[in-house]
């Protein structure tokens, strides 16, 4: 059994919570007491139906206001897969939550209200999906029951969205007509929507091929923590613990330590204290090297002949996530996986309109939820790959050194 | 399937180990909050794997309510020795005396709320800057929204509206003096994942997780064990039942479930078959108000 992480995105009334509630409910992942709590809170409704959306509403503050204020994570399992849903709210002002939820997702469900078609929010969510390179997109055209299950309406939305997808370079787009409220094409194939010959949503989620989402060709590793037991029997032990970001490492292979550029060989590999012959992404491993080289947290170990970019003048796309605006010349910490370096934003070139993708001049500072092209200089070099080629080694964050907040998502170019 | 493929438990394990290593590297004085339950036992196992062959580079801290199952305490001491970890125990009892706090009353006098005081004092005493906890997001609504690195202010309070965005697998643990971070390495595990992992890794558990005979009373449909902390009223019928515990908290606020499951396979089969969630079945304290956990977290709870 494997694991699929996905995010659901939709505007406020697209029925996102109902959809998630329906997935949990129909796949029998809601338990009796949760259901009882649900029925209790639904008592005030006039029609007596169970409000599936309540299953996903978390905090009292949210229930009182009828909104979602933050990303919530939901879990469900079918015999084929374990699923982790990042449930991100739809409001414009919470784009930063969507980015949080989307950054780890292999799939996004973009909800479209069949009555509304492709709207500004659909575009915005799809642009974020394309910026973050989410590998799979499902366009779930919801509320089909409210448009008499019309195939024409569905087809027109598909044509409209295909335009958006083409413009954004989105690949692997799948369209499914659903009614989250009535349960059409969620777990079971809808009998009413007989003109649709694809899979219902859950079956699609169970079967979508994610094996190729992990890059096994280019090996990347960054040191997180140096293990030095310094006990009598392990006196000289020095192991570099970290996650295999991508690729495969084998015992005896020649490697290069960056940014220093020193070469050595892998002498021993361990996973969870057990010696192995090879390690691969996304394992948490320990690498031991043949030579005694000065290596610390944040240094990269790569293979000779397959080296990432090493540099401290960075072209980046920044998604600004903080209330305090960004000004040229501001200084931050930049964190790239485990490597933390001082950084200064040297210039801001243009702003990307997240509705049209047009480049616009930046006036004043960069505000919350804006996406800009910028250049950053770091105090010491990063070892990275362009985000477009290599999401896991091309992403970073900016941290405000006075507030300690995470203020930006950084996509290295 | 390629041989370079991790199944879901291996993926969850890799993610948790990554988080443990981030904590060890980013903080000066981390601690693992150890309750004696299966989740914290699983965390100790993961921490051991994260730092092998070295020892776990932080102490296990137990906030002892004084209402624990003796089996859980015995197991705690054994485990700390087994993994060669430092064990710090701080007692709610002492906090009550020192601070002149009011002891909870009633038939089920839960000190659950009072733990927060002892926890905050312990954090201050040892200047812990990161406390690793075993909360899972599937447990409860408020937890579903908490980040893996969750910053708490000087009063230990969680502010759900001001959480840091948590992007990719990059964890920002920078804090101001006086603040601390609660870290939840098993956020993405469900109850069933934990059980399956315990089986896969052959992790030892306290005996109360398996079916045994116990004297219990029935309280609002839940079975509560008779102990020095919970005494039957005149109206109670004391029953002798085959039970096991699904969670291990205090004897005053943890209910048992009727079971004949004597080993892991049988426990897992029962859990798959059951249609009642873990907190709902076994926690007497969560039913008080729907927002109970949200309130406790805002006030500095685990």
XYZ file of C-alpha atoms in Angstrom:
715
model
C 0.000 0.000 0.000
C 1.343 3.432 -0.818
C 0.599 7.006 0.091
C -0.997 9.834 -1.869
C -1.035 13.417 -0.618
C -3.484 15.709 -2.312
C -4.959 19.131 -1.862
C -8.444 20.351 -2.548
C -8.927 23.874 -3.841
C -12.106 25.713 -4.533
C -13.895 28.973 -3.862
C -15.996 29.494 -0.790
C -19.186 27.903 -2.063
C -17.863 25.275 -4.403
C -18.712 22.482 -1.989
C -15.167 21.583 -1.029
C -15.981 20.633 2.542
C -18.960 18.623 1.333
C -16.693 16.800 -1.103
C -14.164 15.889 1.578
C -16.941 14.944 3.948
C -18.383 12.754 1.212
C -15.053 11.034 0.529
C -14.620 10.266 4.216
C -18.249 9.292 4.688
C -18.674 7.071 1.639
C -15.308 5.387 2.075
C -16.432 4.548 5.636
C -13.732 6.566 7.302
C -16.128 8.382 9.574
C -16.681 6.720 12.875
C -19.831 6.425 14.888
C -19.028 8.998 17.545
C -17.859 11.550 14.988
C -21.091 10.963 13.169
C -23.054 11.448 16.373
C -21.276 14.720 17.044
C -22.127 15.675 13.483
C -25.792 14.831 13.858
C -25.887 16.782 17.085
C -24.576 19.886 15.389
C -26.918 19.396 12.447
C -29.985 19.329 14.661
C -30.631 23.009 14.074
C -31.052 22.504 10.362
C -34.581 22.601 9.089
C -34.382 19.794 6.546
C -32.904 17.287 8.970
C -30.111 16.218 6.609
C -26.567 15.645 7.774
C -24.245 18.474 6.814
C -21.139 16.703 5.569
C -19.263 19.976 5.480
C -19.272 20.032 9.277
C -16.982 17.018 9.308
C -14.149 19.153 8.130
C -14.821 22.336 10.068
C -12.304 22.458 12.834
C -12.159 25.241 15.314
C -15.016 26.839 17.175
C -13.974 30.218 15.832
C -14.494 28.855 12.344
C -17.806 27.218 13.042
C -19.130 30.442 14.474
C -18.100 32.354 11.392
C -18.811 29.512 8.962
C -15.354 29.796 7.406
C -12.094 27.868 7.375
C -9.093 29.778 8.672
C -6.283 27.392 8.136
C -5.101 24.271 6.381
C -6.520 21.151 7.975
C -5.241 17.688 7.298
C -7.570 14.719 6.863
C -6.745 11.083 6.601
C -8.471 8.171 5.055
C -7.494 4.771 3.847
C -8.889 2.400 1.296
C -7.524 -1.085 0.687
C -5.351 0.407 -2.071
C -3.941 3.621 -0.607
C -3.500 5.810 2.380
C -4.590 9.365 1.608
C -3.576 12.625 3.227
C -5.797 15.534 2.268
C -4.635 19.081 2.770
C -7.863 21.002 3.056
C -7.055 24.611 2.230
C -9.595 27.379 2.475
C -10.788 29.109 -0.627
C -10.788 32.772 0.309
C -8.583 35.077 -1.676
C -6.720 36.233 1.423
C -5.660 32.753 2.331
C -3.545 31.961 -0.695
C -0.678 31.417 1.694
C -2.519 28.506 3.249
C -3.064 26.992 -0.117
C 0.643 27.212 -0.823
C 1.337 25.537 2.506
C -1.024 22.702 1.677
C 0.013 22.429 -1.957
C 3.763 22.322 -1.384
C 3.663 18.663 -0.362
C 0.865 17.507 -2.634
C 1.251 15.190 -5.610
C -2.235 15.934 -6.803
C -4.675 18.815 -6.686
C -8.437 18.640 -6.961
C -9.653 21.909 -8.436
C -13.342 22.246 -7.715
C -15.489 24.049 -10.230
C -19.125 24.903 -9.592
C -20.964 23.662 -12.687
C -23.236 26.717 -12.533
C -20.331 29.156 -12.435
C -17.764 27.508 -14.697
C -14.142 28.591 -14.660
C -13.904 31.678 -12.446
C -11.113 33.886 -11.144
C -10.483 31.607 -8.161
C -10.214 28.572 -10.443
C -7.536 30.380 -12.367
C -5.723 31.503 -9.243
C -5.657 28.011 -7.790
C -4.502 26.555 -11.085
C -1.716 29.112 -11.358
C -0.499 28.157 -7.899
C -0.672 24.506 -8.948
C 1.436 25.270 -11.985
C 3.919 27.448 -10.074
C 4.403 24.695 -7.504
C 4.523 22.008 -10.206
C 1.892 19.728 -8.701
C 2.211 16.656 -10.929
C -1.471 15.701 -11.254
C -4.600 17.837 -11.632
C -8.193 16.699 -11.237
C -10.835 19.183 -12.271
C -13.919 18.104 -10.350
C -16.948 19.780 -11.867
C -19.320 19.822 -8.936
C -23.009 20.486 -8.363
C -23.913 18.642 -11.550
C -27.275 17.956 -9.878
C -28.028 21.673 -10.055
C -27.522 21.810 -13.828
C -29.623 18.748 -14.577
C -26.487 16.684 -15.126
C -25.998 18.441 -18.441
C -23.278 17.029 -20.623
C -23.103 20.278 -22.621
C -22.361 22.315 -19.531
C -19.666 19.834 -18.522
C -18.122 19.894 -21.997
C -18.046 23.677 -22.119
C -16.248 23.841 -18.785
C -13.746 21.267 -20.021
C -13.070 23.421 -23.096
C -12.632 26.539 -20.935
C -10.331 24.856 -18.463
C -8.260 23.217 -21.201
C -7.389 26.756 -22.330
C -6.198 27.624 -18.808
C -4.238 24.377 -18.551
C -2.580 24.990 -21.885
C -1.614 28.528 -20.963
C -0.155 27.324 -17.641
C 1.509 24.239 -19.032
C -0.446 21.971 -16.661
C -0.032 18.322 -17.491
C -2.011 15.243 -16.492
C -5.367 16.998 -16.238
C -8.429 14.813 -15.645
C -12.036 16.027 -15.672
C -14.748 14.374 -13.577
C -18.414 15.464 -13.344
C -19.583 15.039 -9.751
C -22.172 15.950 -7.190
C -20.568 15.909 -3.766
C -23.945 16.519 -2.143
C -25.680 13.618 -3.861
C -22.639 11.375 -4.070
C -22.483 11.150 -7.858
C -19.121 9.883 -9.152
C -17.419 10.172 -5.771
C -17.032 6.576 -4.635
C -19.396 4.865 -7.027
C -19.998 5.605 -10.644
C -23.040 7.806 -11.078
C -25.989 6.130 -12.701
C -27.473 9.430 -13.789
C -24.300 10.733 -15.439
C -24.318 7.849 -17.883
C -22.632 9.880 -20.627
C -19.391 9.999 -18.594
C -17.236 6.948 -19.182
C -14.295 7.767 -16.905
C -13.639 6.637 -13.336
C -15.367 8.028 -10.286
C -13.147 10.309 -8.203
C -12.086 7.850 -5.501
C -11.156 5.161 -7.982
C -9.092 7.702 -9.893
C -7.308 8.749 -6.691
C -6.597 5.124 -5.867
C -5.103 4.359 -9.241
C -3.315 7.493 -10.403
C 0.302 6.562 -11.082
C 2.619 8.474 -8.766
C 5.611 6.140 -8.984
C 7.329 8.498 -11.410
C 6.875 11.588 -9.250
C 10.056 10.742 -7.358
C 13.255 11.360 -9.314
C 15.564 8.363 -9.092
C 18.049 9.509 -11.734
C 19.727 12.502 -10.156
C 21.119 11.928 -6.692
C 20.788 14.728 -4.167
C 21.497 14.604 -0.445
C 21.904 17.276 2.161
C 23.414 16.778 5.601
C 20.872 17.385 8.342
C 22.727 16.223 11.398
C 26.147 14.742 12.083
C 26.043 11.592 14.224
C 29.145 11.250 16.397
C 28.525 8.832 19.269
C 32.094 9.257 20.634
C 31.764 6.114 22.691
C 34.588 3.672 23.160
C 33.495 1.202 20.531
C 32.330 3.921 18.114
C 35.197 6.269 18.732
C 35.787 7.346 15.151
C 32.238 7.003 13.906
C 31.090 10.002 11.900
C 27.819 9.564 10.054
C 26.039 12.174 7.973
C 22.337 11.876 8.579
C 19.843 13.301 6.137
C 17.055 12.638 3.730
C 17.812 11.305 0.272
C 16.249 14.209 -1.609
C 16.311 12.331 -4.907
C 18.092 9.524 -6.684
C 20.003 6.490 -5.443
C 23.339 6.241 -3.601
C 25.408 3.063 -3.510
C 28.224 1.944 -1.312
C 31.607 2.518 -2.963
C 30.384 5.306 -5.241
C 32.486 8.403 -5.808
C 30.856 11.515 -4.408
C 31.557 15.207 -4.167
C 30.891 17.368 -1.132
C 29.488 20.777 -2.018
C 29.926 23.699 -1.841
C 33.516 22.847 -0.819
C 34.036 20.651 -3.903
C 36.031 17.863 -2.213
C 35.804 14.344 -3.602
C 35.629 11.077 -1.687
C 33.818 7.703 -1.710
C 30.853 6.324 0.205
C 32.233 3.835 2.698
C 29.040 2.802 4.457
C 25.296 3.386 4.231
C 22.731 2.947 6.977
C 18.973 3.227 7.322
C 17.513 3.174 10.828
C 20.739 1.740 12.263
C 20.877 -1.118 9.754
C 23.660 -1.300 7.188
C 22.505 -1.383 3.552
C 24.138 -1.503 0.128
C 22.148 1.352 -1.358
C 19.758 4.092 -0.315
C 17.142 5.947 -2.349
C 14.673 8.815 -2.167
C 12.865 9.600 0.080
C 14.634 7.456 2.680
C 16.121 8.968 5.812
C 19.667 7.657 5.699
C 23.134 7.940 7.183
C 26.121 8.209 4.852
C 29.692 7.534 5.934
C 32.592 8.693 3.812
C 36.033 7.205 3.254
C 37.927 10.409 3.929
C 37.921 12.664 6.906
C 36.482 15.858 5.455
C 35.053 18.791 7.355
C 31.334 18.563 6.638
C 28.504 20.218 8.491
C 24.744 20.646 8.410
C 23.500 22.016 5.127
C 26.378 20.690 3.008
C 25.409 18.614 -0.010
C 26.766 15.223 -1.028
C 26.252 14.544 -4.739
C 27.785 12.234 -7.305
C 30.739 13.317 -9.350
C 29.559 14.067 -12.854
C 26.032 15.000 -11.806
C 26.292 18.268 -10.012
C 23.606 20.777 -9.158
C 24.053 24.549 -9.386
C 26.346 26.113 -6.783
C 25.888 29.829 -6.377
C 24.991 32.770 -4.208
C 23.387 35.084 -6.761
C 19.921 33.642 -7.140
C 17.088 34.321 -9.543
C 13.892 33.425 -7.748
C 10.130 33.565 -7.780
C 8.846 34.640 -4.372
C 5.339 33.998 -3.090
C 5.002 36.579 -0.353
C 3.267 35.197 2.732
C 3.627 37.936 5.315
C 1.597 40.984 6.289
C 4.763 43.084 6.415
C 5.584 44.013 2.804
C 8.840 43.121 1.125
C 11.084 46.013 0.060
C 14.203 45.833 -2.037
C 17.236 45.615 0.227
C 15.468 43.737 3.028
C 17.561 41.091 4.754
C 16.313 37.653 5.732
C 17.439 34.160 6.504
C 17.043 31.820 3.586
C 16.440 28.177 4.471
C 17.002 25.615 1.715
C 16.124 22.239 3.212
C 18.447 22.290 6.240
C 20.838 24.953 5.025
C 20.329 28.329 6.664
C 22.089 31.358 5.213
C 21.733 35.106 5.406
C 20.197 36.650 2.347
C 19.374 40.041 0.919
C 16.732 40.767 -1.695
C 18.709 42.809 -4.210
C 16.050 43.611 -6.719
C 12.411 42.991 -7.469
C 11.859 42.730 -11.177
C 8.178 42.328 -11.694
C 4.984 41.117 -10.163
C 3.123 38.162 -11.614
C -0.613 38.715 -11.833
C -1.931 35.457 -10.396
C -5.108 35.771 -12.406
C -3.636 36.433 -15.820
C 0.056 35.532 -15.417
C 0.926 38.950 -16.849
C 4.047 40.692 -15.633
C 3.357 43.965 -13.917
C 5.594 46.630 -12.418
C 5.933 46.599 -8.637
C 4.855 49.795 -6.942
C 5.634 50.212 -3.284
C 6.409 46.960 -1.505
C 5.406 43.414 -2.264
C 2.241 42.573 -0.370
C 0.783 39.424 1.138
C -0.105 36.784 -1.483
C 1.762 38.515 -4.300
C 4.164 36.575 -6.502
C 7.261 38.401 -7.755
C 10.389 37.709 -9.720
C 13.399 38.816 -7.689
C 17.113 38.404 -7.243
C 18.606 37.343 -3.948
C 22.191 37.280 -2.797
C 23.177 34.884 -0.045
C 26.122 35.134 2.340
C 27.384 31.701 1.362
C 26.552 29.592 -1.676
C 23.557 27.307 -2.061
C 23.702 23.937 -3.760
C 20.442 23.735 -5.660
C 18.579 22.925 -8.848
C 16.042 25.061 -10.676
C 12.599 24.416 -9.178
C 11.097 23.691 -12.581
C 13.422 20.748 -13.057
C 13.706 19.610 -9.511
C 11.054 20.689 -7.036
C 12.631 19.078 -3.974
C 16.013 20.718 -4.449
C 14.762 24.002 -5.856
C 12.577 25.180 -3.016
C 13.390 27.364 -0.029
C 11.800 29.751 2.443
C 12.647 33.217 3.681
C 12.535 33.839 7.414
C 12.241 37.302 8.916
C 15.056 37.512 11.430
C 13.192 39.896 13.705
C 9.791 38.195 13.829
C 11.078 34.694 12.975
C 8.079 34.251 10.713
C 8.246 32.353 7.463
C 7.615 35.214 5.061
C 8.093 33.759 1.606
C 8.061 30.611 -0.463
C 11.116 30.696 -2.705
C 11.196 28.934 -6.060
C 14.780 28.938 -7.291
C 15.087 29.553 -11.038
C 6.735 -2.261 -8.516
C 10.326 -0.995 -8.581
C 12.570 -2.024 -5.712
C 13.174 1.681 -5.127
C 9.781 2.158 -3.630
C 8.675 2.872 -0.078
C 5.339 1.671 1.187
C 3.213 4.026 3.268
C 4.687 3.006 6.625
C 8.224 3.438 5.340
C 7.285 6.856 3.974
C 5.761 7.916 7.276
C 8.814 6.616 9.111
C 11.198 8.534 6.835
C 9.210 11.726 7.349
C 9.218 11.332 11.140
C 12.937 10.590 11.279
C 13.584 13.674 9.176
C 11.619 15.738 11.691
C 13.490 14.266 14.668
C 16.810 15.141 13.075
C 15.658 18.684 12.350
C 14.776 19.115 16.004
C 18.137 17.801 17.180
C 19.969 20.090 14.777
C 17.920 23.264 15.198
C 17.432 23.383 18.952
C 19.784 23.561 21.874
C 17.627 21.890 24.497
C 14.948 19.669 23.032
C 12.953 17.131 25.028
C 10.663 14.279 24.122
C 7.409 14.403 26.062
C 6.795 10.833 27.064
C 3.396 9.743 28.305
C 3.874 5.992 28.433
C 1.301 5.434 25.722
C 1.796 3.665 22.405
C 2.298 6.905 20.491
C 5.175 8.046 22.648
C 6.633 4.544 22.672
C 6.537 4.636 18.869
C 8.244 8.021 18.969
C 11.067 6.657 21.098
C 11.499 3.871 18.569
C 11.644 6.397 15.716
C 14.082 8.612 17.629
C 16.310 5.631 18.248
C 16.361 4.889 14.535
C 16.960 8.545 13.665
C 20.189 8.777 15.667
C 21.545 5.226 15.530
C 24.186 4.158 16.335
C 24.357 7.206 18.603
C 22.007 7.621 21.524
C 18.893 9.758 21.467
C 20.252 13.294 21.939
C 17.498 14.536 24.238
C 15.837 13.415 27.463
C 12.457 11.716 27.795
C 10.251 13.917 29.952
C 7.260 12.482 31.740
C 4.679 14.789 33.291
C 3.364 12.409 35.915
C -0.184 13.109 37.016
C 0.070 10.559 39.792
C -2.940 8.822 38.284
C -1.021 6.554 35.957
C -1.410 2.885 35.363
C 1.353 1.140 37.303
C 2.036 -1.021 34.241
C 2.709 2.120 32.196
C 5.157 3.500 34.763
C 7.019 0.252 34.997
C 7.269 0.119 31.232
C 8.467 3.735 31.092
C 11.386 3.000 33.404
C 12.275 -0.150 31.517
C 12.202 1.603 28.140
C 14.346 4.543 29.241
C 16.979 2.085 30.417
C 16.637 -0.044 27.308
C 17.385 2.860 24.934
C 19.874 4.427 27.320
C 17.974 7.716 27.489
C 17.835 10.246 30.289
C 14.440 10.201 31.982
C 13.067 13.321 33.636
C 9.920 12.902 35.728
C 8.008 15.872 37.112
C 4.912 15.347 39.218
C 1.628 17.199 39.018
C 1.260 16.371 42.701
C 4.233 18.624 43.522
C 2.894 21.461 41.409
C -0.442 21.238 43.199
C 1.328 21.557 46.546
C 3.757 24.287 45.534
C 1.255 26.430 43.724
C -1.621 25.659 46.003
C -3.774 24.519 43.087
C -7.233 23.131 43.583
C -7.460 19.384 43.188
C -10.158 18.257 40.810
C -13.171 16.783 42.523
C -15.846 14.347 41.559
C -15.942 10.720 40.781
C -13.386 10.984 37.992
C -10.984 13.594 39.339
C -8.935 14.206 36.179
C -5.678 16.053 36.589
C -5.448 16.357 32.846
C -5.901 20.144 32.885
C -3.384 20.543 35.701
C -0.661 18.851 33.666
C -0.279 22.090 31.746
C 1.076 23.836 34.880
C 3.665 21.155 35.518
C 4.605 21.031 31.858
C 5.185 24.783 31.658
C 7.204 24.724 34.895
C 9.313 21.864 33.588
C 9.954 23.691 30.325
C 11.110 26.676 32.357
C 13.197 24.619 34.764
C 15.195 22.916 32.013
C 14.950 25.789 29.526
C 13.584 23.386 26.914
C 13.280 25.156 23.584
C 11.568 22.302 21.743
C 9.155 19.753 23.155
C 8.460 16.778 20.963
C 4.931 15.458 21.360
C 3.065 12.447 20.053
C -0.115 14.178 18.924
C -1.609 12.950 15.679
C -3.776 15.031 13.400
C -6.376 12.302 13.003
C -7.146 12.387 16.709
C -9.117 15.504 16.963
C -10.316 18.626 15.125
C -7.953 21.166 16.647
C -4.971 18.928 16.104
C -5.891 18.550 12.432
C -4.934 22.190 11.983
C -1.726 22.349 13.917
C 1.610 22.538 12.159
C 4.390 20.005 12.718
C 6.546 22.779 14.217
C 4.078 24.675 16.370
C 5.367 27.821 18.024
C 4.123 28.568 21.533
C 4.503 31.877 23.307
C 5.902 32.393 26.802
C 2.655 31.097 28.252
C 2.771 28.004 26.106
C -0.202 29.234 24.141
C -1.045 28.165 20.632
C -2.453 30.784 18.319
C -4.277 29.024 15.501
C -4.695 32.217 13.515
C -1.001 33.057 13.464
C 0.625 29.829 12.410
C 3.698 29.920 10.239
C 3.259 28.562 6.757
C 4.962 25.168 6.664
C 6.283 24.580 3.184
C 7.652 21.466 1.518
C 9.710 19.647 4.144
C 11.368 22.794 5.390
C 10.878 23.411 9.089
C 11.443 26.868 10.506
C 12.262 26.461 14.187
C 13.533 29.963 14.865
C 12.073 31.408 18.040
C 12.512 34.296 20.429
C 13.848 33.821 23.902
C 11.147 32.471 26.180
C 9.162 30.904 23.384
C 9.286 27.234 22.625
C 8.252 24.980 19.805
C 6.045 21.930 20.110
C 7.050 19.440 17.486
C 4.778 16.636 16.339
C 6.751 14.086 14.305
C 3.854 11.648 13.956
C 1.301 14.260 12.876
C 0.491 12.370 9.696
C 0.040 8.943 11.255
C -3.374 7.544 12.065
C -4.153 5.211 14.932
C -4.112 2.264 12.562
C -0.775 3.344 11.070
C 0.727 3.317 14.563
C -0.579 -0.167 15.267
C 0.585 -1.503 11.923
C 3.999 0.016 12.497
C 4.230 -1.463 16.001
C 3.513 -4.845 14.471
C 5.950 -4.370 11.595
C 8.773 -3.216 13.868
C 7.957 -5.562 16.696
C 7.789 -2.767 19.277
C 7.149 -3.737 22.892
C 4.100 -2.284 24.641
C 2.811 -2.224 28.225
C 0.590 -5.195 28.978
C -2.581 -3.128 29.427
C -2.876 -2.734 25.661
C -3.822 -6.399 25.484
C -6.836 -8.200 26.884
C -6.750 -8.854 30.615
C -9.233 -9.183 33.417
C -10.153 -6.076 35.378
C -12.792 -4.825 37.774
C -14.718 -2.043 36.148
C -17.803 0.093 36.500
C -19.921 1.366 33.681
C -20.126 5.120 33.239
C -22.202 6.572 30.390
C -21.535 3.533 28.269
C -17.808 3.478 28.999
C -15.924 1.027 31.184
C -13.767 2.609 33.858
C -11.406 0.566 35.972
C -11.685 0.524 39.730
C -8.474 1.843 41.201
C -7.181 3.826 44.097
C -8.329 6.940 42.151
C -11.747 5.802 41.008
C -14.034 4.232 43.608
C -17.500 2.844 42.956
C -20.600 4.571 44.352
C -23.328 2.715 46.116
C -25.280 2.598 42.834
C -22.454 1.199 40.755
C -22.320 -2.397 39.765
C -18.775 -3.651 39.832
C -18.157 -5.999 36.961
C -15.232 -8.223 36.133
C -14.500 -8.006 32.426
C -11.943 -8.958 29.816
C -10.696 -5.580 28.674
C -7.822 -3.823 26.981
C -6.881 -0.181 26.645
C -6.836 1.545 23.338
C -5.109 4.629 24.717
C -3.189 4.925 27.924
C -3.816 8.121 29.807
C -4.768 8.596 33.424
C -6.744 5.968 35.263
C -9.290 8.681 36.006
C -9.992 9.638 32.428
C -9.207 6.624 30.291
C -11.844 4.044 29.597
C -11.251 0.422 28.737
C -12.827 -1.497 25.898
C -14.139 -5.017 26.160
C -11.840 -7.240 24.239
C -10.355 -10.666 23.921
C -7.459 -9.458 21.758
C -4.367 -10.984 23.277
C -1.832 -10.091 20.603
C -1.118 -7.392 18.012
C -2.885 -9.137 15.149
C -6.035 -9.455 17.187
C -5.850 -5.858 18.397
C -5.440 -4.615 14.843
C -8.363 -6.715 13.642
C -10.528 -5.254 16.366
C -9.490 -1.736 15.487
C -10.249 -2.255 11.821
C -13.642 -3.619 12.753
C -14.494 -0.919 15.259
C -16.592 2.009 14.227
C -15.850 4.270 17.136
C -12.913 6.663 17.105
C -10.098 6.408 19.560
C -10.738 9.608 21.505
C -14.472 9.077 21.563
C -14.165 5.569 22.884
C -11.593 6.036 25.550
C -11.360 9.622 26.685
C -13.820 10.714 29.280
C -12.557 14.299 29.237
C -13.037 15.140 25.555
C -16.761 14.830 25.656
C -17.194 17.782 27.957
C -17.402 20.347 25.206
C -16.887 19.974 21.524
C -14.127 22.557 21.617
C -12.348 21.060 24.629
C -9.048 20.451 22.873
C -8.997 23.812 21.124
C -9.302 25.513 24.501
C -6.651 23.387 26.154
C -4.175 23.913 23.339
C -4.663 27.645 23.429
C -3.762 27.465 27.093
C -0.507 25.633 26.656
C -1.572 21.996 26.678
C 0.542 19.458 24.801
